């Protein structure tokens, strides 16, 4: 279209469709600092063009289609550093659904941002404006767990309406839900009906009353998944686990006399609503395991918020389990000296 940006998003499985405009904008803020967000007025377009039309080109492949976009900004210098022609770029990826390993991970768009080095007193946001009738209500996770309902308070400045986002935020109406799943913590808000705004990168270049000196000339590459679904969908939880997968570490195998054969740990008996939070060696022949229920006590999902019974002794088929003790989360006190064969976890439990 004329804007060169997303204009519509569809989810064929849930039969939902929305009008959607995704843009990158910036706040100019001479008073912001490391601990303070104090923008001067409304967010503005990047560069000199109010239309903010990015330079775009498409790459199509057998597994994924990619839209590369370069926004019209940059070309000047800050702190004796010469900036690239653009300090705001993004790649939008749409994976071929039939090629996905996990068919639960359908109908999402992955956004990868390349941001920086930023000019001084610049804070970069991504804005998602839809036709969802959210009426100033949005949701953010509470420290990575239960989602909290937030209301945009129009009697406060924008900074008073920003909330931390550890891994996800969403808006919804009775027809559909628009969710953003992050790969790192951000701040966000919903200043308009049907809108989600996420802070991606900052270079306040200020000190004094605003906290310690914060001059950030780094180039960063945060990513997120843009998900359209029916209301109260568990997709946001599923994608949070897929998008924030554990770091894989590798090392060379050195065979010595008496070395044990390699083995793998299987968690095939772990229900989809239960997340393995901790698995670490805790002494000779002992392991510390923490499990958490992914869903909250509210009716986040009619089925997945329900209690789950876990065959605790069968979680690790490759290990011979002799006994399981349940302790406090800090492991300072034994609660159950010998656990039964199954354990039931309710919503929001951590054990």
Short mmCIF file of C-alpha atoms in Angstrom, two decimals:
data_model
loop_
_atom_site.label_atom_id
_atom_site.label_comp_id
_atom_site.label_asym_id
_atom_site.label_seq_id
_atom_site.Cartn_x
_atom_site.Cartn_y
_atom_site.Cartn_z
CA UNK A 1 0.00 0.00 0.00
CA UNK A 2 0.93 3.69 0.21
CA UNK A 3 2.47 3.31 3.68
CA UNK A 4 4.68 0.31 2.87
CA UNK A 5 3.62 -1.22 6.20
CA UNK A 6 1.34 -4.02 7.43
CA UNK A 7 -2.30 -3.19 6.75
CA UNK A 8 -4.16 -6.38 7.70
CA UNK A 9 -3.66 -9.62 9.63
CA UNK A 10 -5.66 -12.87 9.33
CA UNK A 11 -5.87 -16.10 11.28
CA UNK A 12 -7.56 -18.69 9.08
CA UNK A 13 -7.78 -21.32 11.82
CA UNK A 14 -9.71 -19.08 14.23
CA UNK A 15 -11.46 -17.26 11.36
CA UNK A 16 -10.51 -13.83 12.68
CA UNK A 17 -9.16 -10.82 10.79
CA UNK A 18 -8.18 -7.30 11.82
CA UNK A 19 -6.96 -4.09 10.22
CA UNK A 20 -3.42 -3.55 11.56
CA UNK A 21 -0.83 -0.83 11.02
CA UNK A 22 2.63 -1.52 12.52
CA UNK A 23 5.07 1.36 12.66
CA UNK A 24 8.33 2.41 14.30
CA UNK A 25 8.36 5.87 15.89
CA UNK A 26 10.47 7.81 18.36
CA UNK A 27 10.10 9.98 21.41
CA UNK A 28 12.39 12.96 21.77
CA UNK A 29 13.23 13.46 25.45
CA UNK A 30 15.77 15.88 26.86
CA UNK A 31 14.82 14.99 30.46
CA UNK A 32 14.82 11.17 30.31
CA UNK A 33 17.50 9.16 32.07
CA UNK A 34 18.45 5.66 33.17
CA UNK A 35 15.56 5.54 35.68
CA UNK A 36 13.29 8.14 34.14
CA UNK A 37 11.14 8.26 31.02
CA UNK A 38 10.06 11.85 30.35
CA UNK A 39 9.24 12.40 26.66
CA UNK A 40 8.59 15.78 25.09
CA UNK A 41 5.14 15.44 23.58
CA UNK A 42 3.75 12.73 21.31
CA UNK A 43 5.87 10.16 19.44
CA UNK A 44 7.00 11.37 16.04
CA UNK A 45 7.88 9.73 12.74
CA UNK A 46 11.47 8.76 12.06
CA UNK A 47 13.36 11.15 9.81
CA UNK A 48 11.84 14.16 8.07
CA UNK A 49 8.95 12.41 6.31
CA UNK A 50 5.68 12.49 8.32
CA UNK A 51 4.40 9.50 6.35
CA UNK A 52 7.33 7.40 7.65
CA UNK A 53 7.32 5.19 4.52
CA UNK A 54 10.09 2.57 4.82
CA UNK A 55 12.21 1.22 2.01
CA UNK A 56 11.00 -2.38 1.60
CA UNK A 57 11.96 -5.52 -0.27
CA UNK A 58 10.69 -9.09 -0.06
CA UNK A 59 12.55 -12.41 0.08
CA UNK A 60 10.54 -15.60 -0.52
CA UNK A 61 11.77 -19.07 0.35
CA UNK A 62 10.48 -22.63 0.83
CA UNK A 63 10.27 -22.26 4.63
CA UNK A 64 9.77 -18.56 5.31
CA UNK A 65 8.89 -15.31 3.53
CA UNK A 66 10.66 -12.17 4.77
CA UNK A 67 9.88 -8.48 4.41
CA UNK A 68 12.94 -6.25 4.97
CA UNK A 69 12.19 -2.63 5.88
CA UNK A 70 14.54 0.33 6.38
CA UNK A 71 12.98 3.42 7.96
CA UNK A 72 13.99 6.92 6.77
CA UNK A 73 16.25 8.16 9.56
CA UNK A 74 19.93 8.49 10.45
CA UNK A 75 22.61 10.06 8.33
CA UNK A 76 23.99 12.31 11.08
CA UNK A 77 26.35 11.87 14.00
CA UNK A 78 26.17 11.83 17.79
CA UNK A 79 28.90 11.73 20.43
CA UNK A 80 31.51 11.81 17.65
CA UNK A 81 30.02 8.64 16.17
CA UNK A 82 28.80 8.56 12.61
CA UNK A 83 25.39 6.92 12.34
CA UNK A 84 24.35 4.48 9.65
CA UNK A 85 21.89 5.64 6.96
CA UNK A 86 19.13 4.29 9.22
CA UNK A 87 19.10 3.51 12.93
CA UNK A 88 15.76 1.69 12.65
CA UNK A 89 15.27 -1.39 10.50
CA UNK A 90 13.08 -4.46 10.81
CA UNK A 91 12.48 -7.87 9.26
CA UNK A 92 8.98 -9.38 9.30
CA UNK A 93 8.92 -13.16 8.86
CA UNK A 94 5.95 -15.36 7.97
CA UNK A 95 6.70 -19.07 8.22
CA UNK A 96 5.04 -21.64 5.98
CA UNK A 97 2.46 -23.26 8.23
CA UNK A 98 2.79 -26.77 6.82
CA UNK A 99 6.57 -26.67 7.47
CA UNK A 100 6.26 -25.93 11.19
CA UNK A 101 7.46 -28.69 13.51
CA UNK A 102 4.89 -27.74 16.15
CA UNK A 103 1.49 -27.18 14.57
CA UNK A 104 0.38 -25.32 17.72
CA UNK A 105 2.70 -22.53 16.56
CA UNK A 106 0.54 -21.37 13.68
CA UNK A 107 -0.44 -18.00 12.26
CA UNK A 108 2.07 -15.62 13.76
CA UNK A 109 4.39 -13.01 12.33
CA UNK A 110 7.91 -12.74 13.71
CA UNK A 111 9.34 -9.22 13.91
CA UNK A 112 13.11 -8.74 14.21
CA UNK A 113 14.26 -5.16 14.85
CA UNK A 114 17.75 -3.76 14.16
CA UNK A 115 18.06 -0.54 16.14
CA UNK A 116 20.96 1.85 16.76
CA UNK A 117 23.21 3.55 17.26
CA UNK A 118 20.58 6.12 18.27
CA UNK A 119 20.94 9.90 18.37
CA UNK A 120 21.03 11.47 21.83
CA UNK A 121 17.69 11.94 23.62
CA UNK A 122 15.94 9.36 21.44
CA UNK A 123 13.65 6.52 22.55
CA UNK A 124 12.39 4.09 19.90
CA UNK A 125 8.96 2.44 20.03
CA UNK A 126 6.99 0.05 17.87
CA UNK A 127 3.30 0.92 17.54
CA UNK A 128 0.58 -1.58 16.60
CA UNK A 129 -2.69 0.17 15.72
CA UNK A 130 -5.64 -2.15 15.07
CA UNK A 131 -9.42 -1.95 14.86
CA UNK A 132 -9.84 -4.06 18.03
CA UNK A 133 -12.28 -2.35 20.40
CA UNK A 134 -10.08 -2.48 23.51
CA UNK A 135 -11.47 0.68 25.16
CA UNK A 136 -8.20 1.58 26.86
CA UNK A 137 -7.78 -1.85 28.46
CA UNK A 138 -4.69 -3.98 27.91
CA UNK A 139 -2.92 -6.84 29.66
CA UNK A 140 0.70 -7.40 30.70
CA UNK A 141 2.26 -10.31 32.52
CA UNK A 142 3.09 -9.82 36.19
CA UNK A 143 6.80 -10.67 36.47
CA UNK A 144 6.40 -13.46 33.95
CA UNK A 145 3.35 -15.12 35.54
CA UNK A 146 -0.30 -14.10 35.81
CA UNK A 147 -1.62 -11.53 33.34
CA UNK A 148 -2.81 -8.29 34.91
CA UNK A 149 -5.50 -6.08 33.44
CA UNK A 150 -4.28 -2.51 32.89
CA UNK A 151 -6.35 0.62 32.19
CA UNK A 152 -4.88 3.61 30.40
CA UNK A 153 -5.37 6.60 32.71
CA UNK A 154 -5.97 9.61 30.51
CA UNK A 155 -5.39 12.03 33.40
CA UNK A 156 -1.75 10.85 33.54
CA UNK A 157 1.11 11.49 31.14
CA UNK A 158 2.26 8.66 28.88
CA UNK A 159 5.10 7.75 31.25
CA UNK A 160 2.57 7.18 34.04
CA UNK A 161 0.83 4.58 31.88
CA UNK A 162 3.89 2.50 31.00
CA UNK A 163 4.07 -1.00 32.53
CA UNK A 164 6.87 -3.60 32.52
CA UNK A 165 6.46 -6.46 30.04
CA UNK A 166 8.55 -9.49 30.92
CA UNK A 167 7.35 -11.69 28.07
CA UNK A 168 3.92 -10.71 26.68
CA UNK A 169 1.19 -8.11 26.35
CA UNK A 170 -2.18 -8.20 24.57
CA UNK A 171 -5.43 -6.39 23.81
CA UNK A 172 -8.75 -8.01 22.98
CA UNK A 173 -12.43 -7.56 22.38
CA UNK A 174 -15.24 -10.10 22.11
CA UNK A 175 -14.10 -11.13 18.61
CA UNK A 176 -10.30 -11.45 18.70
CA UNK A 177 -7.05 -10.91 20.57
CA UNK A 178 -3.77 -9.30 19.44
CA UNK A 179 -0.75 -10.51 21.43
CA UNK A 180 2.94 -9.58 21.39
CA UNK A 181 5.39 -12.12 22.80
CA UNK A 182 8.86 -10.73 23.57
CA UNK A 183 12.33 -12.25 23.64
CA UNK A 184 13.37 -9.86 26.46
CA UNK A 185 11.80 -7.46 28.95
CA UNK A 186 10.37 -4.17 27.62
CA UNK A 187 7.96 -1.46 28.70
CA UNK A 188 4.61 -0.88 27.05
CA UNK A 189 1.20 0.76 27.10
CA UNK A 190 -2.02 1.22 25.11
CA UNK A 191 -2.60 4.95 24.56
CA UNK A 192 -5.39 4.57 22.00
CA UNK A 193 -8.30 2.25 21.34
CA UNK A 194 -6.94 -0.90 19.62
CA UNK A 195 -3.32 0.15 20.12
CA UNK A 196 -0.25 -1.51 21.65
CA UNK A 197 2.97 0.48 22.11
CA UNK A 198 6.28 -1.15 23.10
CA UNK A 199 9.54 0.62 23.99
CA UNK A 200 12.39 -1.12 22.16
CA UNK A 201 15.57 0.95 22.61
CA UNK A 202 16.68 4.13 24.41
CA UNK A 203 19.55 6.59 24.36
CA UNK A 204 18.60 9.29 26.91
CA UNK A 205 22.24 10.47 27.16
CA UNK A 206 21.42 12.10 30.49
CA UNK A 207 22.62 11.95 34.10
CA UNK A 208 22.06 13.93 37.29
CA UNK A 209 18.52 13.74 38.69
CA UNK A 210 17.65 11.13 36.05
CA UNK A 211 20.02 8.55 37.57
CA UNK A 212 23.47 7.45 36.43
CA UNK A 213 24.80 8.43 33.04
CA UNK A 214 23.07 6.44 30.31
CA UNK A 215 24.58 6.84 26.86
CA UNK A 216 23.70 3.79 24.79
CA UNK A 217 25.25 3.71 21.32
CA UNK A 218 24.83 -0.03 20.92
CA UNK A 219 23.05 -1.73 18.05
CA UNK A 220 20.47 -4.19 19.38
CA UNK A 221 18.24 -6.77 17.68
CA UNK A 222 15.17 -7.54 19.82
CA UNK A 223 12.44 -9.74 18.38
CA UNK A 224 8.79 -10.50 19.08
CA UNK A 225 5.97 -12.65 17.80
CA UNK A 226 2.79 -10.93 16.64
CA UNK A 227 -0.14 -13.29 17.24
CA UNK A 228 -3.77 -12.93 16.20
CA UNK A 229 -6.23 -15.33 17.82
CA UNK A 230 -9.67 -15.66 19.31
CA UNK A 231 -10.14 -14.08 22.78
CA UNK A 232 -8.66 -15.85 25.82
CA UNK A 233 -6.52 -18.06 23.60
CA UNK A 234 -3.71 -20.12 25.19
CA UNK A 235 -1.54 -19.30 22.15
CA UNK A 236 0.25 -16.51 23.99
CA UNK A 237 1.49 -18.99 26.62
CA UNK A 238 2.51 -21.55 23.99
CA UNK A 239 4.45 -19.00 21.97
CA UNK A 240 6.14 -17.63 25.09
CA UNK A 241 7.70 -21.06 25.64
CA UNK A 242 8.65 -21.49 21.98
CA UNK A 243 10.07 -17.99 21.53
CA UNK A 244 12.10 -18.02 24.76
CA UNK A 245 13.71 -21.43 24.35
CA UNK A 246 16.64 -22.40 26.63
CA UNK A 247 20.18 -21.58 25.58
CA UNK A 248 21.86 -24.65 24.08
CA UNK A 249 25.49 -25.25 25.04
CA UNK A 250 27.87 -27.67 23.33
CA UNK A 251 31.29 -29.07 24.15
CA UNK A 252 33.66 -31.65 22.74
CA UNK A 253 33.29 -35.22 24.06
CA UNK A 254 36.51 -36.60 25.50
CA UNK A 255 36.43 -40.37 26.05
CA UNK A 256 38.47 -41.58 29.02
CA UNK A 257 38.69 -44.82 30.92
CA UNK A 258 35.60 -45.33 33.02
CA UNK A 259 33.59 -42.62 31.28
CA UNK A 260 29.86 -43.17 31.24
CA UNK A 261 27.82 -43.59 28.09
CA UNK A 262 25.98 -40.47 26.94
CA UNK A 263 22.29 -40.29 27.73
CA UNK A 264 19.46 -37.82 27.29
CA UNK A 265 16.75 -36.66 29.65
CA UNK A 266 13.23 -37.04 28.32
CA UNK A 267 10.26 -35.04 29.58
CA UNK A 268 7.68 -36.76 27.40
CA UNK A 269 5.31 -37.20 30.36
CA UNK A 270 5.23 -33.49 31.21
CA UNK A 271 1.76 -32.01 30.46
CA UNK A 272 1.69 -28.99 28.10
CA UNK A 273 0.52 -26.67 30.87
CA UNK A 274 3.46 -27.55 33.15
CA UNK A 275 6.84 -25.90 32.65
CA UNK A 276 10.18 -27.29 33.86
CA UNK A 277 11.56 -24.27 35.71
CA UNK A 278 14.71 -25.77 37.24
CA UNK A 279 16.72 -28.94 36.69
CA UNK A 280 20.15 -28.94 38.30
CA UNK A 281 22.48 -31.34 40.06
CA UNK A 282 22.12 -31.00 43.85
CA UNK A 283 24.76 -33.32 45.27
CA UNK A 284 25.79 -36.89 44.62
CA UNK A 285 22.95 -38.68 42.89
CA UNK A 286 20.54 -35.82 43.68
CA UNK A 287 18.80 -33.29 41.47
CA UNK A 288 16.79 -30.16 42.19
CA UNK A 289 13.62 -29.90 40.08
CA UNK A 290 11.12 -27.03 40.08
CA UNK A 291 7.87 -27.18 38.13
CA UNK A 292 5.37 -24.39 37.50
CA UNK A 293 1.83 -24.27 36.17
CA UNK A 294 1.82 -21.83 33.26
CA UNK A 295 -1.73 -20.59 33.67
CA UNK A 296 -3.29 -18.28 36.24
CA UNK A 297 -6.09 -18.91 38.71
CA UNK A 298 -8.48 -16.73 36.71
CA UNK A 299 -10.34 -18.36 33.83
CA UNK A 300 -7.54 -17.63 31.39
CA UNK A 301 -8.45 -20.79 29.51
CA UNK A 302 -11.40 -23.12 30.25
CA UNK A 303 -9.31 -26.30 30.07
CA UNK A 304 -5.66 -25.30 30.50
CA UNK A 305 -6.25 -23.38 33.74
CA UNK A 306 -7.47 -26.58 35.40
CA UNK A 307 -5.46 -28.67 37.92
CA UNK A 308 -3.05 -31.19 36.38
CA UNK A 309 -1.92 -34.53 37.82
CA UNK A 310 1.69 -35.42 37.02
CA UNK A 311 3.26 -38.91 37.22
CA UNK A 312 6.23 -37.45 39.04
CA UNK A 313 8.33 -40.63 39.15
CA UNK A 314 7.97 -41.13 35.39
CA UNK A 315 9.13 -37.67 34.33
CA UNK A 316 12.71 -38.81 33.72
CA UNK A 317 12.68 -42.25 32.06
CA UNK A 318 16.46 -42.20 31.61
CA UNK A 319 17.05 -41.87 35.38
CA UNK A 320 16.36 -44.45 38.08
CA UNK A 321 14.36 -42.50 40.66
CA UNK A 322 14.56 -43.96 44.19
CA UNK A 323 12.83 -41.23 46.18
CA UNK A 324 11.43 -37.71 45.70
CA UNK A 325 11.21 -35.16 48.48
CA UNK A 326 9.23 -31.93 48.27
CA UNK A 327 10.84 -28.88 49.84
CA UNK A 328 10.16 -25.18 50.01
CA UNK A 329 11.19 -23.27 46.88
CA UNK A 330 14.36 -22.17 48.66
CA UNK A 331 15.08 -25.84 49.61
CA UNK A 332 15.54 -24.85 53.27
CA UNK A 333 12.73 -27.04 54.64
CA UNK A 334 11.44 -30.50 53.72
CA UNK A 335 7.65 -30.48 53.27
CA UNK A 336 7.05 -34.08 52.14
CA UNK A 337 9.83 -36.62 52.94
CA UNK A 338 8.56 -39.09 50.34
CA UNK A 339 6.22 -37.93 47.58
CA UNK A 340 3.46 -40.18 46.21
CA UNK A 341 3.65 -41.49 42.65
CA UNK A 342 1.57 -38.58 41.33
CA UNK A 343 1.44 -34.90 42.22
CA UNK A 344 -1.42 -32.49 41.41
CA UNK A 345 -0.60 -28.91 40.51
CA UNK A 346 -3.21 -26.18 40.38
CA UNK A 347 -3.06 -22.97 38.36
CA UNK A 348 -0.15 -20.67 39.27
CA UNK A 349 1.51 -23.36 41.41
CA UNK A 350 5.30 -23.52 41.69
CA UNK A 351 6.66 -26.64 43.40
#
